[in-house]
PDB file of C-alpha atoms in Angstrom:
ATOM      1  CA  MET A  23     159.063  82.876  16.471  1.00 57.00           C
ATOM      2  CA  GLY A  24     158.913  80.718  19.596  1.00 79.00           C
ATOM      3  CA  LEU A  25     162.139  78.993  20.603  1.00 90.00           C
ATOM      4  CA  SER A  26     163.063  76.357  23.137  1.00 93.00           C
ATOM      5  CA  PRO A  27     166.010  76.857  25.485  1.00 95.00           C
ATOM      6  CA  ALA A  28     167.090  73.324  24.488  1.00 93.00           C
ATOM      7  CA  SER A  29     167.913  74.325  20.940  1.00 86.00           C
ATOM      8  CA  PHE A  30     169.138  77.857  21.435  1.00 91.00           C
ATOM      9  CA  ASP A  31     172.774  78.813  20.923  1.00 94.00           C
ATOM     10  CA  GLU A  32     174.883  81.773  19.829  1.00 95.00           C
ATOM     11  CA  GLU A  33     175.119  80.599  16.219  1.00 96.00           C
ATOM     12  CA  LEU A  34     171.318  80.508  15.904  1.00 94.00           C
ATOM     13  CA  LEU A  35     170.983  83.919  17.547  1.00 95.00           C
ATOM     14  CA  ASP A  36     173.597  85.442  15.208  1.00 97.00           C
ATOM     15  CA  LEU A  37     171.750  84.023  12.190  1.00 96.00           C
ATOM     16  CA  MET A  38     168.473  85.438  13.509  1.00 95.00           C
ATOM     17  CA  ILE A  39     170.049  88.867  13.985  1.00 96.00           C
ATOM     18  CA  CYS A  40     171.464  88.760  10.433  1.00 97.00           C
ATOM     19  CA  ALA A  41     167.993  87.812   9.169  1.00 96.00           C
ATOM     20  CA  GLY A  42     166.527  90.897  10.842  1.00 96.00           C
ATOM     21  CA  PHE A  43     164.986  89.518  14.009  1.00 95.00           C
ATOM     22  CA  ASN A  44     164.621  92.227  16.635  1.00 94.00           C
ATOM     23  CA  GLU A  45     163.030  90.122  19.399  1.00 95.00           C
ATOM     24  CA  VAL A  46     162.473  86.456  20.261  1.00 95.00           C
ATOM     25  CA  ASP A  47     159.897  84.398  22.117  1.00 96.00           C
ATOM     26  CA  ILE A  48     161.229  81.778  24.518  1.00 96.00           C
ATOM     27  CA  GLY A  49     158.936  78.983  25.658  1.00 93.00           C
ATOM     28  CA  ALA A  50     160.533  78.389  29.028  1.00 95.00           C
ATOM     29  CA  GLU A  51     157.187  77.023  30.361  1.00 93.00           C
ATOM     30  CA  SER A  52     158.567  77.054  33.923  1.00 95.00           C
ATOM     31  CA  ALA A  53     161.673  78.204  35.743  1.00 97.00           C
ATOM     32  CA  SER A  54     161.602  75.275  38.167  1.00 97.00           C
ATOM     33  CA  ASP A  55     163.660  72.174  37.384  1.00 97.00           C
ATOM     34  CA  GLY A  56     161.122  69.908  39.079  1.00 95.00           C
ATOM     35  CA  ILE A  57     158.246  71.171  36.948  1.00 93.00           C
ATOM     36  CA  LEU A  58     160.317  71.093  33.743  1.00 95.00           C
ATOM     37  CA  LYS A  59     161.162  67.460  34.466  1.00 93.00           C
ATOM     38  CA  ASN A  60     157.531  66.583  35.169  1.00 87.00           C
ATOM     39  CA  LEU A  61     156.485  68.262  31.917  1.00 86.00           C
ATOM     40  CA  ALA A  62     159.071  66.070  30.134  1.00 86.00           C
ATOM     41  CA  LYS A  63     160.893  69.083  28.719  1.00 91.00           C
ATOM     42  CA  ASN A  64     164.229  68.416  27.062  1.00 94.00           C
ATOM     43  CA  PHE A  65     165.878  71.328  28.881  1.00 97.00           C
ATOM     44  CA  ASN A  66     166.409  72.453  32.455  1.00 97.00           C
ATOM     45  CA  TYR A  67     166.639  75.715  34.358  1.00 97.00           C
ATOM     46  CA  GLY A  68     170.385  75.925  33.591  1.00 97.00           C
ATOM     47  CA  ASP A  69     169.555  75.965  29.873  1.00 97.00           C
ATOM     48  CA  ILE A  70     167.131  78.828  30.498  1.00 97.00           C
ATOM     49  CA  VAL A  71     169.845  80.738  32.380  1.00 97.00           C
ATOM     50  CA  ASN A  72     172.320  80.207  29.525  1.00 96.00           C
ATOM     51  CA  THR A  73     169.706  81.363  26.995  1.00 96.00           C
ATOM     52  CA  SER A  74     169.025  84.471  29.049  1.00 96.00           C
ATOM     53  CA  LYS A  75     172.728  85.334  29.327  1.00 96.00           C
ATOM     54  CA  LEU A  76     173.219  84.957  25.592  1.00 96.00           C
ATOM     55  CA  LEU A  77     170.190  87.114  24.780  1.00 96.00           C
ATOM     56  CA  ARG A  78     171.345  89.833  27.178  1.00 95.00           C
ATOM     57  CA  LYS A  79     174.855  89.722  25.701  1.00 95.00           C
ATOM     58  CA  LYS A  80     173.394  90.378  22.246  1.00 95.00           C
ATOM     59  CA  ARG A  81     170.829  92.884  23.625  1.00 94.00           C
ATOM     60  CA  MET A  82     167.938  90.925  22.145  1.00 96.00           C
ATOM     61  CA  PRO A  83     164.541  91.632  23.758  1.00 95.00           C
ATOM     62  CA  VAL A  84     162.587  88.550  24.789  1.00 96.00           C
ATOM     63  CA  THR A  85     159.032  87.522  25.482  1.00 97.00           C
ATOM     64  CA  TRP A  86     159.209  84.759  28.082  1.00 97.00           C
ATOM     65  CA  PHE A  87     156.325  82.275  28.225  1.00 95.00           C
ATOM     66  CA  ILE A  88     155.637  80.667  31.611  1.00 95.00           C
ATOM     67  CA  MET A  89     152.798  78.268  32.488  1.00 90.00           C
ATOM     68  CA  LEU A  90     151.610  77.830  36.053  1.00 90.00           C
ATOM     69  CA  GLY A  91     149.332  75.029  37.186  1.00 84.00           C
ATOM     70  CA  ALA A  92     150.859  71.775  35.965  1.00 82.00           C
ATOM     71  CA  MET A  93     149.706  68.638  37.771  1.00 78.00           C
ATOM     72  CA  THR A  94     152.683  68.669  40.147  1.00 84.00           C
ATOM     73  CA  GLU A  95     152.764  72.449  40.646  1.00 88.00           C
ATOM     74  CA  THR A  96     152.884  73.677  44.245  1.00 92.00           C
ATOM     75  CA  ARG A  97     152.918  77.084  45.836  1.00 93.00           C
ATOM     76  CA  GLU A  98     156.674  76.684  46.232  1.00 96.00           C
ATOM     77  CA  THR A  99     157.308  75.862  42.561  1.00 95.00           C
ATOM     78  CA  VAL A 100     155.119  78.797  41.483  1.00 94.00           C
ATOM     79  CA  LEU A 101     157.126  81.155  43.676  1.00 96.00           C
ATOM     80  CA  GLU A 102     160.380  79.582  42.452  1.00 97.00           C
ATOM     81  CA  SER A 103     159.427  80.111  38.798  1.00 96.00           C
ATOM     82  CA  LEU A 104     158.291  83.682  39.342  1.00 96.00           C
ATOM     83  CA  TYR A 105     161.414  84.543  41.335  1.00 97.00           C
ATOM     84  CA  ASN A 106     163.743  82.917  38.801  1.00 97.00           C
ATOM     85  CA  ILE A 107     162.163  84.488  35.738  1.00 96.00           C
ATOM     86  CA  ARG A 108     162.288  87.887  37.428  1.00 95.00           C
ATOM     87  CA  GLN A 109     166.042  87.421  37.850  1.00 95.00           C
ATOM     88  CA  LEU A 110     166.468  86.449  34.188  1.00 95.00           C
ATOM     89  CA  ALA A 111     164.231  88.914  32.371  1.00 94.00           C
ATOM     90  CA  SER A 112     165.679  92.295  31.508  1.00 91.00           C
ATOM     91  CA  LYS A 113     163.697  95.502  31.919  1.00 89.00           C
ATOM     92  CA  TRP A 114     163.000  95.378  28.162  1.00 90.00           C
ATOM     93  CA  ASP A 115     161.588  91.861  28.217  1.00 96.00           C
ATOM     94  CA  LEU A 116     157.966  90.804  28.457  1.00 96.00           C
ATOM     95  CA  VAL A 117     156.888  87.918  30.655  1.00 96.00           C
ATOM     96  CA  PHE A 118     153.662  86.176  29.676  1.00 95.00           C
ATOM     97  CA  VAL A 119     152.268  84.000  32.456  1.00 94.00           C
ATOM     98  CA  SER A 120     149.354  81.670  31.794  1.00 88.00           C
ATOM     99  CA  THR A 121     147.493  79.395  34.149  1.00 84.00           C
ATOM    100  CA  GLY A 122     147.066  75.761  33.280  1.00 73.00           C
ATOM    101  CA  ILE A 123     148.662  73.683  30.568  1.00 70.00           C
ATOM    102  CA  ARG A 124     147.361  72.133  27.357  1.00 71.00           C
ATOM    103  CA  VAL A 125     147.773  68.376  27.181  1.00 71.00           C
ATOM    104  CA  TYR A 126     148.237  66.580  23.862  1.00 68.00           C
ATOM    105  CA  ASN A 127     147.907  62.887  22.986  1.00 67.00           C
ATOM    106  CA  ASP A 128     150.984  60.665  23.322  1.00 65.00           C
ATOM    107  CA  HIS A 129     152.841  63.019  25.635  1.00 67.00           C
ATOM    108  CA  LEU A 130     154.089  61.798  29.008  1.00 69.00           C
ATOM    109  CA  VAL A 131     151.797  64.320  30.675  1.00 70.00           C
ATOM    110  CA  SER A 132     148.758  62.793  28.926  1.00 72.00           C
ATOM    111  CA  GLU A 133     149.742  59.363  30.244  1.00 74.00           C
ATOM    112  CA  ASP A 134     150.030  60.731  33.779  1.00 73.00           C
ATOM    113  CA  LEU A 135     146.750  62.600  33.471  1.00 73.00           C
ATOM    114  CA  LEU A 136     144.930  59.452  32.333  1.00 74.00           C
ATOM    115  CA  LYS A 137     146.268  57.623  35.395  1.00 76.00           C
ATOM    116  CA  TYR A 138     144.849  60.411  37.554  1.00 73.00           C
ATOM    117  CA  ASP A 139     141.517  60.842  35.707  1.00 74.00           C
ATOM    118  CA  ILE A 140     140.614  58.321  33.003  1.00 74.00           C
ATOM    119  CA  HIS A 141     137.615  60.472  31.976  1.00 74.00           C
ATOM    120  CA  CYS A 142     139.624  63.652  31.369  1.00 73.00           C
ATOM    121  CA  THR A 143     139.257  63.283  27.595  1.00 76.00           C
ATOM    122  CA  SER A 144     136.408  61.992  25.463  1.00 75.00           C
ATOM    123  CA  ASP A 145     138.388  61.914  22.205  1.00 81.00           C
ATOM    124  CA  ASN A 146     141.837  60.601  23.226  1.00 76.00           C
ATOM    125  CA  PHE A 147     143.223  64.144  23.320  1.00 72.00           C
ATOM    126  CA  LEU A 148     142.266  64.831  19.701  1.00 74.00           C
ATOM    127  CA  HIS A 149     141.348  68.226  21.078  1.00 70.00           C
ATOM    128  CA  PRO A 150     143.876  69.405  23.680  1.00 67.00           C
ATOM    129  CA  VAL A 151     142.761  69.298  27.285  1.00 70.00           C
ATOM    130  CA  LYS A 152     143.564  72.224  29.530  1.00 67.00           C
ATOM    131  CA  ILE A 153     144.320  71.385  33.129  1.00 66.00           C
ATOM    132  CA  GLU A 154     144.776  73.702  36.067  1.00 64.00           C
ATOM    133  CA  GLN A 155     146.163  72.603  39.371  1.00 62.00           C
ATOM    134  CA  ARG A 156     144.550  74.407  42.287  1.00 61.00           C
ATOM    135  CA  ILE A 157     147.324  75.660  44.518  1.00 62.00           C
TER     136      ILE A 157
END
């Protein structure tokens, strides 16, 4: 079950443990505040840190999902994300890193992408568009 750091708290984790969960997936997407803001996420790096602390406290293994290559990604933000997630992940965690992001219709990222390249979609994002920023 994939969870967002925005909606994660101790009460939810306790309920998950009682229900038999023995690991969780966290869609952090990035560990850089600038990239999280540009992706219009409703959480920041501090929320990711708090989620990590809570999961470690309860000894819950995690699969962290990180995406590299958003439109505003730079070498510095890539290194920041990789450094930060390395600090947060325990030795029992998995870190899944993908390149590029999928863009969906009516998301702030789709609006920005259309400003950059009006021909990036032929069906108004009916099918998600994958973008990769060359760094």
